XYZ file of C-alpha atoms in Angstrom:
87
model
C -3.965 10.281 -2.518
C -1.678 10.848 0.250
C 0.288 7.878 2.358
C -1.259 7.649 5.741
C 2.214 6.136 7.211
C 3.741 8.676 9.676
C 6.670 10.565 8.171
C 5.847 9.244 4.619
C 5.610 12.358 2.284
C 4.312 10.407 -1.109
C 1.566 12.096 -2.678
C -0.076 10.544 -5.982
C 0.057 14.126 -7.581
C 3.858 14.158 -7.187
C 4.744 10.673 -8.426
C 3.116 8.333 -10.796
C 5.593 5.492 -9.849
C 3.999 4.969 -6.505
C 0.743 3.005 -6.121
C -1.511 3.210 -3.239
C -3.801 0.736 -1.282
C -6.866 1.601 0.677
C -6.643 0.411 4.363
C -10.350 -0.070 4.659
C -10.442 -2.748 1.788
C -8.481 -5.198 3.885
C -9.786 -8.166 6.090
C -10.201 -7.069 9.457
C -7.139 -8.925 11.082
C -4.964 -7.505 8.110
C -6.603 -3.999 8.577
C -5.622 -3.765 12.078
C -1.998 -4.775 11.207
C -1.871 -1.953 8.558
C -3.334 0.738 11.333
C -0.449 -0.373 13.817
C 2.140 -0.070 11.057
C 0.986 3.694 10.612
C 2.542 4.803 14.181
C -0.102 7.215 14.573
C -1.790 7.813 17.773
C -5.609 8.272 17.567
C -5.825 7.874 13.775
C -9.366 8.107 12.306
C -9.615 5.803 9.413
C -11.679 7.244 6.431
C -12.506 5.653 3.163
C -9.503 7.390 1.448
C -6.763 6.296 4.009
C -4.157 4.439 2.006
C -0.575 3.354 2.065
C 1.777 3.666 -0.486
C 3.584 0.802 -2.409
C 7.146 1.797 -0.989
C 6.099 0.287 2.379
C 5.839 -3.230 0.838
C 8.365 -5.813 0.098
C 8.375 -7.379 -3.440
C 6.944 -10.673 -2.264
C 3.895 -8.788 -0.846
C 2.844 -8.279 -4.696
C 1.084 -10.902 -6.919
C 3.369 -11.685 -9.644
C 2.315 -10.839 -13.247
C 4.184 -13.082 -15.372
C 2.483 -11.834 -18.506
C 3.526 -8.170 -17.841
C 6.864 -9.290 -16.842
C 7.441 -11.258 -20.250
C 5.913 -8.785 -22.338
C 7.441 -5.884 -20.474
C 3.989 -4.257 -19.805
C 3.567 -1.762 -17.270
C 0.575 -2.417 -14.973
C -0.441 -1.393 -11.520
C 1.082 -3.758 -9.182
C -1.556 -5.877 -7.031
C -1.061 -6.763 -3.452
C -1.451 -10.279 -2.137
C -4.517 -10.753 0.481
C -2.351 -11.240 3.214
C 0.138 -8.521 2.663
C 1.307 -6.346 5.460
C 3.585 -3.094 5.025
C 6.885 -3.536 6.792
C 9.249 -0.936 5.252
C 9.459 2.437 6.963
């Protein structure tokens, strides 16, 4: 999976510490904000279009207290209203 954000070179084949979130799986108004964030003219959304976790602030993720307390490594989950904000 490649990050769709203009200028981002993150690739799931190169880094296991980065998570990817599909753009098409978001509510319509949130999806529009994600697409604007890409900074790509005439971008064609596909079922694979994703944004990597490096573009989200820590408060964009659901807190997993069990994983924190037990020092477990689990994939992070985005809040439903999360919008990328870090370039």
